[in-house]
Amino acid sequence: MLEKFYFAHQDLILYFVAVINILTFFIYGIDKWKSKHKKYRISENCLISLAVIGGAFGAYLGMRAFHHKTKKNKFRITVPLFALLYMAFFIWMYVHVKL
């Protein structure tokens, strides 16, 4: 069943993953800019949610590139954990779903 869904929506899945990661990266950068300029911030729940729904790689790269949320354990644990989970899932898909 997973194979049918994947093959039917392969392009859509790849576009979603790319877009959510690019968007998440820039949102982390925007929130860092806002923190430096004492502006209204993006909530931590929103930032974590973006990582959880598929933007974990963008979140991780944003944390590193902008030095943002790197001292908060909530982010130091959750974002890399989901990045690893997504990486494992994509490897599993590559190995088990005949591409």
PDB file of N, CA and C in Angstrom:
ATOM      1  N   MET A   1       0.814  -1.193   0.000  1.00  0.00           N
ATOM      2  CA  MET A   1       0.000   0.000   0.000  1.00  0.00           C
ATOM      3  C   MET A   1       0.865   1.267   0.000  1.00  0.00           C
ATOM      4  N   LEU A   2       1.930   1.245   0.795  1.00  0.00           N
ATOM      5  CA  LEU A   2       2.838   2.382   0.845  1.00  0.00           C
ATOM      6  C   LEU A   2       3.506   2.587  -0.505  1.00  0.00           C
ATOM      7  N   GLU A   3       3.842   1.479  -1.169  1.00  0.00           N
ATOM      8  CA  GLU A   3       4.471   1.573  -2.476  1.00  0.00           C
ATOM      9  C   GLU A   3       3.555   2.254  -3.487  1.00  0.00           C
ATOM     10  N   LYS A   4       2.266   1.877  -3.490  1.00  0.00           N
ATOM     11  CA  LYS A   4       1.314   2.498  -4.426  1.00  0.00           C
ATOM     12  C   LYS A   4       1.206   3.991  -4.180  1.00  0.00           C
ATOM     13  N   PHE A   5       1.095   4.365  -2.904  1.00  0.00           N
ATOM     14  CA  PHE A   5       0.989   5.789  -2.567  1.00  0.00           C
ATOM     15  C   PHE A   5       2.250   6.527  -2.997  1.00  0.00           C
ATOM     16  N   TYR A   6       3.414   5.943  -2.700  1.00  0.00           N
ATOM     17  CA  TYR A   6       4.674   6.584  -3.037  1.00  0.00           C
ATOM     18  C   TYR A   6       4.817   6.785  -4.540  1.00  0.00           C
ATOM     19  N   PHE A   7       4.543   5.738  -5.308  1.00  0.00           N
ATOM     20  CA  PHE A   7       4.693   5.858  -6.755  1.00  0.00           C
ATOM     21  C   PHE A   7       3.672   6.822  -7.356  1.00  0.00           C
ATOM     22  N   ALA A   8       2.476   6.856  -6.818  1.00  0.00           N
ATOM     23  CA  ALA A   8       1.442   7.744  -7.343  1.00  0.00           C
ATOM     24  C   ALA A   8       1.744   9.203  -7.028  1.00  0.00           C
ATOM     25  N   HIS A   9       2.449   9.451  -5.926  1.00  0.00           N
ATOM     26  CA  HIS A   9       2.673  10.828  -5.481  1.00  0.00           C
ATOM     27  C   HIS A   9       4.144  11.155  -5.280  1.00  0.00           C
ATOM     28  N   GLN A  10       5.015  10.457  -5.957  1.00  0.00           N
ATOM     29  CA  GLN A  10       6.449  10.623  -5.766  1.00  0.00           C
ATOM     30  C   GLN A  10       6.901  12.066  -5.972  1.00  0.00           C
ATOM     31  N   ASP A  11       6.496  12.687  -7.058  1.00  0.00           N
ATOM     32  CA  ASP A  11       6.903  14.069  -7.328  1.00  0.00           C
ATOM     33  C   ASP A  11       6.359  15.022  -6.272  1.00  0.00           C
ATOM     34  N   LEU A  12       5.104  14.837  -5.890  1.00  0.00           N
ATOM     35  CA  LEU A  12       4.494  15.689  -4.879  1.00  0.00           C
ATOM     36  C   LEU A  12       5.222  15.565  -3.540  1.00  0.00           C
ATOM     37  N   ILE A  13       5.600  14.369  -3.168  1.00  0.00           N
ATOM     38  CA  ILE A  13       6.331  14.152  -1.906  1.00  0.00           C
ATOM     39  C   ILE A  13       7.679  14.855  -1.951  1.00  0.00           C
ATOM     40  N   LEU A  14       8.398  14.711  -3.050  1.00  0.00           N
ATOM     41  CA  LEU A  14       9.707  15.352  -3.166  1.00  0.00           C
ATOM     42  C   LEU A  14       9.592  16.879  -3.152  1.00  0.00           C
ATOM     43  N   TYR A  15       8.585  17.423  -3.830  1.00  0.00           N
ATOM     44  CA  TYR A  15       8.380  18.882  -3.812  1.00  0.00           C
ATOM     45  C   TYR A  15       8.029  19.361  -2.412  1.00  0.00           C
ATOM     46  N   PHE A  16       7.174  18.609  -1.717  1.00  0.00           N
ATOM     47  CA  PHE A  16       6.794  18.996  -0.359  1.00  0.00           C
ATOM     48  C   PHE A  16       8.016  19.027   0.550  1.00  0.00           C
ATOM     49  N   VAL A  17       8.816  17.982   0.497  1.00  0.00           N
ATOM     50  CA  VAL A  17      10.001  17.912   1.351  1.00  0.00           C
ATOM     51  C   VAL A  17      10.953  19.069   1.041  1.00  0.00           C
ATOM     52  N   ALA A  18      11.162  19.346  -0.230  1.00  0.00           N
ATOM     53  CA  ALA A  18      12.057  20.452  -0.598  1.00  0.00           C
ATOM     54  C   ALA A  18      11.499  21.794  -0.128  1.00  0.00           C
ATOM     55  N   VAL A  19      10.224  22.052  -0.388  1.00  0.00           N
ATOM     56  CA  VAL A  19       9.623  23.337  -0.041  1.00  0.00           C
ATOM     57  C   VAL A  19       9.568  23.528   1.469  1.00  0.00           C
ATOM     58  N   ILE A  20       9.161  22.514   2.224  1.00  0.00           N
ATOM     59  CA  ILE A  20       9.041  22.673   3.675  1.00  0.00           C
ATOM     60  C   ILE A  20      10.413  22.892   4.303  1.00  0.00           C
ATOM     61  N   ASN A  21      11.453  22.273   3.759  1.00  0.00           N
ATOM     62  CA  ASN A  21      12.786  22.471   4.313  1.00  0.00           C
ATOM     63  C   ASN A  21      13.348  23.843   3.984  1.00  0.00           C
ATOM     64  N   ILE A  22      13.143  24.323   2.779  1.00  0.00           N
ATOM     65  CA  ILE A  22      13.589  25.665   2.410  1.00  0.00           C
ATOM     66  C   ILE A  22      12.840  26.704   3.223  1.00  0.00           C
ATOM     67  N   LEU A  23      11.540  26.545   3.325  1.00  0.00           N
ATOM     68  CA  LEU A  23      10.709  27.462   4.112  1.00  0.00           C
ATOM     69  C   LEU A  23      11.150  27.473   5.577  1.00  0.00           C
ATOM     70  N   THR A  24      11.365  26.313   6.153  1.00  0.00           N
ATOM     71  CA  THR A  24      11.784  26.213   7.555  1.00  0.00           C
ATOM     72  C   THR A  24      13.125  26.889   7.778  1.00  0.00           C
ATOM     73  N   PHE A  25      14.062  26.680   6.869  1.00  0.00           N
ATOM     74  CA  PHE A  25      15.377  27.324   6.973  1.00  0.00           C
ATOM     75  C   PHE A  25      15.222  28.842   7.043  1.00  0.00           C
ATOM     76  N   PHE A  26      14.430  29.396   6.129  1.00  0.00           N
ATOM     77  CA  PHE A  26      14.267  30.852   6.110  1.00  0.00           C
ATOM     78  C   PHE A  26      13.478  31.358   7.315  1.00  0.00           C
ATOM     79  N   ILE A  27      12.537  30.592   7.806  1.00  0.00           N
ATOM     80  CA  ILE A  27      11.780  31.015   8.990  1.00  0.00           C
ATOM     81  C   ILE A  27      12.686  31.054  10.217  1.00  0.00           C
ATOM     82  N   TYR A  28      13.603  30.114  10.333  1.00  0.00           N
ATOM     83  CA  TYR A  28      14.573  30.166  11.435  1.00  0.00           C
ATOM     84  C   TYR A  28      15.436  31.424  11.305  1.00  0.00           C
ATOM     85  N   GLY A  29      15.828  31.764  10.092  1.00  0.00           N
ATOM     86  CA  GLY A  29      16.608  32.988   9.874  1.00  0.00           C
ATOM     87  C   GLY A  29      15.819  34.241  10.199  1.00  0.00           C
ATOM     88  N   ILE A  30      14.557  34.260   9.813  1.00  0.00           N
ATOM     89  CA  ILE A  30      13.694  35.415  10.108  1.00  0.00           C
ATOM     90  C   ILE A  30      13.519  35.564  11.618  1.00  0.00           C
ATOM     91  N   ASP A  31      13.310  34.454  12.319  1.00  0.00           N
ATOM     92  CA  ASP A  31      13.137  34.530  13.770  1.00  0.00           C
ATOM     93  C   ASP A  31      14.417  35.008  14.448  1.00  0.00           C
ATOM     94  N   LYS A  32      15.571  34.608  13.943  1.00  0.00           N
ATOM     95  CA  LYS A  32      16.831  35.094  14.501  1.00  0.00           C
ATOM     96  C   LYS A  32      16.958  36.595  14.285  1.00  0.00           C
ATOM     97  N   TRP A  33      16.604  37.066  13.100  1.00  0.00           N
ATOM     98  CA  TRP A  33      16.645  38.510  12.809  1.00  0.00           C
ATOM     99  C   TRP A  33      15.707  39.254  13.753  1.00  0.00           C
ATOM    100  N   LYS A  34      14.507  38.702  13.941  1.00  0.00           N
ATOM    101  CA  LYS A  34      13.539  39.332  14.835  1.00  0.00           C
ATOM    102  C   LYS A  34      14.061  39.374  16.270  1.00  0.00           C
ATOM    103  N   SER A  35      14.761  38.343  16.700  1.00  0.00           N
ATOM    104  CA  SER A  35      15.275  38.331  18.072  1.00  0.00           C
ATOM    105  C   SER A  35      16.345  39.408  18.263  1.00  0.00           C
ATOM    106  N   LYS A  36      17.159  39.632  17.241  1.00  0.00           N
ATOM    107  CA  LYS A  36      18.194  40.669  17.326  1.00  0.00           C
ATOM    108  C   LYS A  36      17.607  42.072  17.317  1.00  0.00           C
ATOM    109  N   HIS A  37      16.471  42.239  16.644  1.00  0.00           N
ATOM    110  CA  HIS A  37      15.867  43.568  16.487  1.00  0.00           C
ATOM    111  C   HIS A  37      14.667  43.790  17.406  1.00  0.00           C
ATOM    112  N   LYS A  38      14.516  42.923  18.394  1.00  0.00           N
ATOM    113  CA  LYS A  38      13.444  43.065  19.403  1.00  0.00           C
ATOM    114  C   LYS A  38      12.060  43.176  18.771  1.00  0.00           C
ATOM    115  N   LYS A  39      11.822  42.371  17.763  1.00  0.00           N
ATOM    116  CA  LYS A  39      10.528  42.332  17.082  1.00  0.00           C
ATOM    117  C   LYS A  39       9.693  41.168  17.600  1.00  0.00           C
ATOM    118  N   TYR A  40       8.415  41.144  17.203  1.00  0.00           N
ATOM    119  CA  TYR A  40       7.521  40.052  17.564  1.00  0.00           C
ATOM    120  C   TYR A  40       8.079  38.759  17.002  1.00  0.00           C
ATOM    121  N   ARG A  41       8.199  37.737  17.838  1.00  0.00           N
ATOM    122  CA  ARG A  41       8.875  36.494  17.488  1.00  0.00           C
ATOM    123  C   ARG A  41       7.909  35.428  16.980  1.00  0.00           C
ATOM    124  N   ILE A  42       8.483  34.486  16.263  1.00  0.00           N
ATOM    125  CA  ILE A  42       7.755  33.287  15.841  1.00  0.00           C
ATOM    126  C   ILE A  42       7.799  32.323  17.025  1.00  0.00           C
ATOM    127  N   SER A  43       6.682  31.721  17.358  1.00  0.00           N
ATOM    128  CA  SER A  43       6.626  30.871  18.558  1.00  0.00           C
ATOM    129  C   SER A  43       7.519  29.645  18.408  1.00  0.00           C
ATOM    130  N   GLU A  44       8.029  29.191  19.549  1.00  0.00           N
ATOM    131  CA  GLU A  44       8.843  27.978  19.544  1.00  0.00           C
ATOM    132  C   GLU A  44       8.045  26.779  19.062  1.00  0.00           C
ATOM    133  N   ASN A  45       6.766  26.741  19.421  1.00  0.00           N
ATOM    134  CA  ASN A  45       5.916  25.636  18.962  1.00  0.00           C
ATOM    135  C   ASN A  45       5.820  25.602  17.443  1.00  0.00           C
ATOM    136  N   CYS A  46       5.747  26.755  16.818  1.00  0.00           N
ATOM    137  CA  CYS A  46       5.705  26.829  15.354  1.00  0.00           C
ATOM    138  C   CYS A  46       7.019  26.324  14.765  1.00  0.00           C
ATOM    139  N   LEU A  47       8.125  26.750  15.346  1.00  0.00           N
ATOM    140  CA  LEU A  47       9.436  26.324  14.838  1.00  0.00           C
ATOM    141  C   LEU A  47       9.626  24.817  14.974  1.00  0.00           C
ATOM    142  N   ILE A  48       9.246  24.269  16.109  1.00  0.00           N
ATOM    143  CA  ILE A  48       9.354  22.814  16.316  1.00  0.00           C
ATOM    144  C   ILE A  48       8.398  22.078  15.378  1.00  0.00           C
ATOM    145  N   SER A  49       7.181  22.595  15.229  1.00  0.00           N
ATOM    146  CA  SER A  49       6.186  21.951  14.361  1.00  0.00           C
ATOM    147  C   SER A  49       6.670  21.863  12.921  1.00  0.00           C
ATOM    148  N   LEU A  50       7.341  22.899  12.445  1.00  0.00           N
ATOM    149  CA  LEU A  50       7.882  22.867  11.085  1.00  0.00           C
ATOM    150  C   LEU A  50       8.890  21.733  10.926  1.00  0.00           C
ATOM    151  N   ALA A  51       9.697  21.521  11.949  1.00  0.00           N
ATOM    152  CA  ALA A  51      10.665  20.411  11.902  1.00  0.00           C
ATOM    153  C   ALA A  51       9.944  19.068  11.906  1.00  0.00           C
ATOM    154  N   VAL A  52       8.916  18.957  12.728  1.00  0.00           N
ATOM    155  CA  VAL A  52       8.203  17.684  12.877  1.00  0.00           C
ATOM    156  C   VAL A  52       7.450  17.296  11.606  1.00  0.00           C
ATOM    157  N   ILE A  53       6.844  18.262  10.912  1.00  0.00           N
ATOM    158  CA  ILE A  53       6.050  17.933   9.723  1.00  0.00           C
ATOM    159  C   ILE A  53       6.878  17.716   8.459  1.00  0.00           C
ATOM    160  N   GLY A  54       8.198  17.788   8.586  1.00  0.00           N
ATOM    161  CA  GLY A  54       9.021  17.483   7.419  1.00  0.00           C
ATOM    162  C   GLY A  54      10.179  18.425   7.191  1.00  0.00           C
ATOM    163  N   GLY A  55      10.270  19.501   7.939  1.00  0.00           N
ATOM    164  CA  GLY A  55      11.327  20.484   7.727  1.00  0.00           C
ATOM    165  C   GLY A  55      12.508  20.342   8.667  1.00  0.00           C
ATOM    166  N   ALA A  56      12.763  19.127   9.123  1.00  0.00           N
ATOM    167  CA  ALA A  56      13.826  18.908  10.104  1.00  0.00           C
ATOM    168  C   ALA A  56      15.209  19.252   9.558  1.00  0.00           C
ATOM    169  N   PHE A  57      15.472  18.949   8.295  1.00  0.00           N
ATOM    170  CA  PHE A  57      16.783  19.267   7.726  1.00  0.00           C
ATOM    171  C   PHE A  57      16.964  20.783   7.616  1.00  0.00           C
ATOM    172  N   GLY A  58      15.918  21.480   7.179  1.00  0.00           N
ATOM    173  CA  GLY A  58      15.970  22.938   7.098  1.00  0.00           C
ATOM    174  C   GLY A  58      16.114  23.572   8.466  1.00  0.00           C
ATOM    175  N   ALA A  59      15.426  22.999   9.455  1.00  0.00           N
ATOM    176  CA  ALA A  59      15.523  23.503  10.826  1.00  0.00           C
ATOM    177  C   ALA A  59      16.939  23.315  11.356  1.00  0.00           C
ATOM    178  N   TYR A  60      17.501  22.144  11.130  1.00  0.00           N
ATOM    179  CA  TYR A  60      18.856  21.874  11.612  1.00  0.00           C
ATOM    180  C   TYR A  60      19.864  22.812  10.948  1.00  0.00           C
ATOM    181  N   LEU A  61      19.753  22.954   9.643  1.00  0.00           N
ATOM    182  CA  LEU A  61      20.672  23.857   8.937  1.00  0.00           C
ATOM    183  C   LEU A  61      20.461  25.312   9.371  1.00  0.00           C
ATOM    184  N   GLY A  62      19.211  25.692   9.607  1.00  0.00           N
ATOM    185  CA  GLY A  62      18.919  27.042  10.092  1.00  0.00           C
ATOM    186  C   GLY A  62      19.488  27.284  11.472  1.00  0.00           C
ATOM    187  N   MET A  63      19.394  26.280  12.334  1.00  0.00           N
ATOM    188  CA  MET A  63      19.982  26.401  13.676  1.00  0.00           C
ATOM    189  C   MET A  63      21.486  26.625  13.572  1.00  0.00           C
ATOM    190  N   ARG A  64      22.127  25.902  12.694  1.00  0.00           N
ATOM    191  CA  ARG A  64      23.581  26.021  12.547  1.00  0.00           C
ATOM    192  C   ARG A  64      23.986  27.310  11.819  1.00  0.00           C
ATOM    193  N   ALA A  65      23.320  27.623  10.745  1.00  0.00           N
ATOM    194  CA  ALA A  65      23.694  28.792   9.947  1.00  0.00           C
ATOM    195  C   ALA A  65      23.462  30.106  10.698  1.00  0.00           C
ATOM    196  N   PHE A  66      22.354  30.178  11.437  1.00  0.00           N
ATOM    197  CA  PHE A  66      21.992  31.421  12.112  1.00  0.00           C
ATOM    198  C   PHE A  66      22.320  31.393  13.604  1.00  0.00           C
ATOM    199  N   HIS A  67      22.903  30.302  14.091  1.00  0.00           N
ATOM    200  CA  HIS A  67      23.193  30.134  15.526  1.00  0.00           C
ATOM    201  C   HIS A  67      21.950  30.458  16.341  1.00  0.00           C
ATOM    202  N   HIS A  68      20.864  29.818  15.956  1.00  0.00           N
ATOM    203  CA  HIS A  68      19.559  30.117  16.538  1.00  0.00           C
ATOM    204  C   HIS A  68      18.998  28.893  17.252  1.00  0.00           C
ATOM    205  N   LYS A  69      18.596  29.088  18.500  1.00  0.00           N
ATOM    206  CA  LYS A  69      17.989  28.036  19.334  1.00  0.00           C
ATOM    207  C   LYS A  69      18.953  26.896  19.609  1.00  0.00           C
ATOM    208  N   THR A  70      20.247  27.151  19.526  1.00  0.00           N
ATOM    209  CA  THR A  70      21.225  26.084  19.710  1.00  0.00           C
ATOM    210  C   THR A  70      21.481  25.768  21.179  1.00  0.00           C
ATOM    211  N   LYS A  71      21.063  26.622  22.086  1.00  0.00           N
ATOM    212  CA  LYS A  71      21.278  26.376  23.516  1.00  0.00           C
ATOM    213  C   LYS A  71      20.049  25.784  24.199  1.00  0.00           C
ATOM    214  N   LYS A  72      18.927  25.759  23.511  1.00  0.00           N
ATOM    215  CA  LYS A  72      17.696  25.237  24.099  1.00  0.00           C
ATOM    216  C   LYS A  72      17.609  23.734  23.854  1.00  0.00           C
ATOM    217  N   ASN A  73      17.528  22.973  24.952  1.00  0.00           N
ATOM    218  CA  ASN A  73      17.476  21.513  24.835  1.00  0.00           C
ATOM    219  C   ASN A  73      16.300  21.029  24.004  1.00  0.00           C
ATOM    220  N   LYS A  74      15.197  21.760  24.091  1.00  0.00           N
ATOM    221  CA  LYS A  74      14.008  21.393  23.300  1.00  0.00           C
ATOM    222  C   LYS A  74      14.367  21.307  21.816  1.00  0.00           C
ATOM    223  N   PHE A  75      15.202  22.213  21.351  1.00  0.00           N
ATOM    224  CA  PHE A  75      15.603  22.244  19.943  1.00  0.00           C
ATOM    225  C   PHE A  75      16.816  21.356  19.690  1.00  0.00           C
ATOM    226  N   ARG A  76      17.760  21.349  20.619  1.00  0.00           N
ATOM    227  CA  ARG A  76      18.983  20.567  20.461  1.00  0.00           C
ATOM    228  C   ARG A  76      18.687  19.080  20.362  1.00  0.00           C
ATOM    229  N   ILE A  77      17.580  18.642  20.963  1.00  0.00           N
ATOM    230  CA  ILE A  77      17.224  17.220  20.937  1.00  0.00           C
ATOM    231  C   ILE A  77      16.205  16.922  19.838  1.00  0.00           C
ATOM    232  N   THR A  78      15.132  17.706  19.787  1.00  0.00           N
ATOM    233  CA  THR A  78      14.015  17.420  18.882  1.00  0.00           C
ATOM    234  C   THR A  78      14.395  17.541  17.407  1.00  0.00           C
ATOM    235  N   VAL A  79      15.057  18.617  17.036  1.00  0.00           N
ATOM    236  CA  VAL A  79      15.356  18.849  15.611  1.00  0.00           C
ATOM    237  C   VAL A  79      16.303  17.784  15.050  1.00  0.00           C
ATOM    238  N   PRO A  80      17.450  17.507  15.689  1.00  0.00           N
ATOM    239  CA  PRO A  80      18.299  16.431  15.140  1.00  0.00           C
ATOM    240  C   PRO A  80      17.626  15.063  15.174  1.00  0.00           C
ATOM    241  N   LEU A  81      16.818  14.811  16.197  1.00  0.00           N
ATOM    242  CA  LEU A  81      16.106  13.539  16.275  1.00  0.00           C
ATOM    243  C   LEU A  81      15.191  13.344  15.072  1.00  0.00           C
ATOM    244  N   PHE A  82      14.412  14.374  14.742  1.00  0.00           N
ATOM    245  CA  PHE A  82      13.527  14.253  13.587  1.00  0.00           C
ATOM    246  C   PHE A  82      14.303  14.229  12.275  1.00  0.00           C
ATOM    247  N   ALA A  83      15.423  14.919  12.212  1.00  0.00           N
ATOM    248  CA  ALA A  83      16.259  14.845  11.005  1.00  0.00           C
ATOM    249  C   ALA A  83      16.752  13.411  10.801  1.00  0.00           C
ATOM    250  N   LEU A  84      17.168  12.768  11.892  1.00  0.00           N
ATOM    251  CA  LEU A  84      17.611  11.372  11.794  1.00  0.00           C
ATOM    252  C   LEU A  84      16.462  10.438  11.435  1.00  0.00           C
ATOM    253  N   LEU A  85      15.290  10.681  12.032  1.00  0.00           N
ATOM    254  CA  LEU A  85      14.127   9.845  11.708  1.00  0.00           C
ATOM    255  C   LEU A  85      13.748   9.972  10.233  1.00  0.00           C
ATOM    256  N   TYR A  86      13.740  11.201   9.725  1.00  0.00           N
ATOM    257  CA  TYR A  86      13.419  11.396   8.306  1.00  0.00           C
ATOM    258  C   TYR A  86      14.487  10.774   7.416  1.00  0.00           C
ATOM    259  N   MET A  87      15.741  10.902   7.807  1.00  0.00           N
ATOM    260  CA  MET A  87      16.815  10.299   7.021  1.00  0.00           C
ATOM    261  C   MET A  87      16.642   8.780   6.991  1.00  0.00           C
ATOM    262  N   ALA A  88      16.356   8.183   8.139  1.00  0.00           N
ATOM    263  CA  ALA A  88      16.141   6.735   8.204  1.00  0.00           C
ATOM    264  C   ALA A  88      14.943   6.330   7.355  1.00  0.00           C
ATOM    265  N   PHE A  89      13.880   7.128   7.398  1.00  0.00           N
ATOM    266  CA  PHE A  89      12.695   6.825   6.600  1.00  0.00           C
ATOM    267  C   PHE A  89      13.004   6.875   5.104  1.00  0.00           C
ATOM    268  N   PHE A  90      13.745   7.897   4.665  1.00  0.00           N
ATOM    269  CA  PHE A  90      14.070   8.004   3.238  1.00  0.00           C
ATOM    270  C   PHE A  90      14.999   6.881   2.798  1.00  0.00           C
ATOM    271  N   ILE A  91      15.932   6.498   3.649  1.00  0.00           N
ATOM    272  CA  ILE A  91      16.807   5.361   3.329  1.00  0.00           C
ATOM    273  C   ILE A  91      15.982   4.086   3.230  1.00  0.00           C
ATOM    274  N   TRP A  92      15.069   3.898   4.190  1.00  0.00           N
ATOM    275  CA  TRP A  92      14.206   2.722   4.161  1.00  0.00           C
ATOM    276  C   TRP A  92      13.371   2.702   2.879  1.00  0.00           C
ATOM    277  N   MET A  93      12.814   3.855   2.511  1.00  0.00           N
ATOM    278  CA  MET A  93      12.021   3.931   1.278  1.00  0.00           C
ATOM    279  C   MET A  93      12.867   3.592   0.064  1.00  0.00           C
ATOM    280  N   TYR A  94      14.092   4.091   0.024  1.00  0.00           N
ATOM    281  CA  TYR A  94      14.971   3.830  -1.100  1.00  0.00           C
ATOM    282  C   TYR A  94      15.302   2.342  -1.204  1.00  0.00           C
ATOM    283  N   VAL A  95      15.545   1.710  -0.079  1.00  0.00           N
ATOM    284  CA  VAL A  95      15.947   0.306  -0.063  1.00  0.00           C
ATOM    285  C   VAL A  95      14.756  -0.621  -0.328  1.00  0.00           C
ATOM    286  N   HIS A  96      13.608  -0.334   0.278  1.00  0.00           N
ATOM    287  CA  HIS A  96      12.482  -1.270   0.235  1.00  0.00           C
ATOM    288  C   HIS A  96      11.470  -0.992  -0.871  1.00  0.00           C
ATOM    289  N   VAL A  97      11.407   0.217  -1.337  1.00  0.00           N
ATOM    290  CA  VAL A  97      10.510   0.531  -2.441  1.00  0.00           C
ATOM    291  C   VAL A  97      11.368   0.593  -3.680  1.00  0.00           C
ATOM    292  N   LYS A  98      11.137  -0.275  -4.592  1.00  0.00           N
ATOM    293  CA  LYS A  98      11.978  -0.381  -5.798  1.00  0.00           C
ATOM    294  C   LYS A  98      11.810   0.875  -6.654  1.00  0.00           C
ATOM    295  N   LEU A  99      12.858   1.687  -6.657  1.00  0.00           N
ATOM    296  CA  LEU A  99      12.816   2.934  -7.436  1.00  0.00           C
ATOM    297  C   LEU A  99      13.365   2.726  -8.817  1.00  0.00           C
TER     298      LEU A  99
END
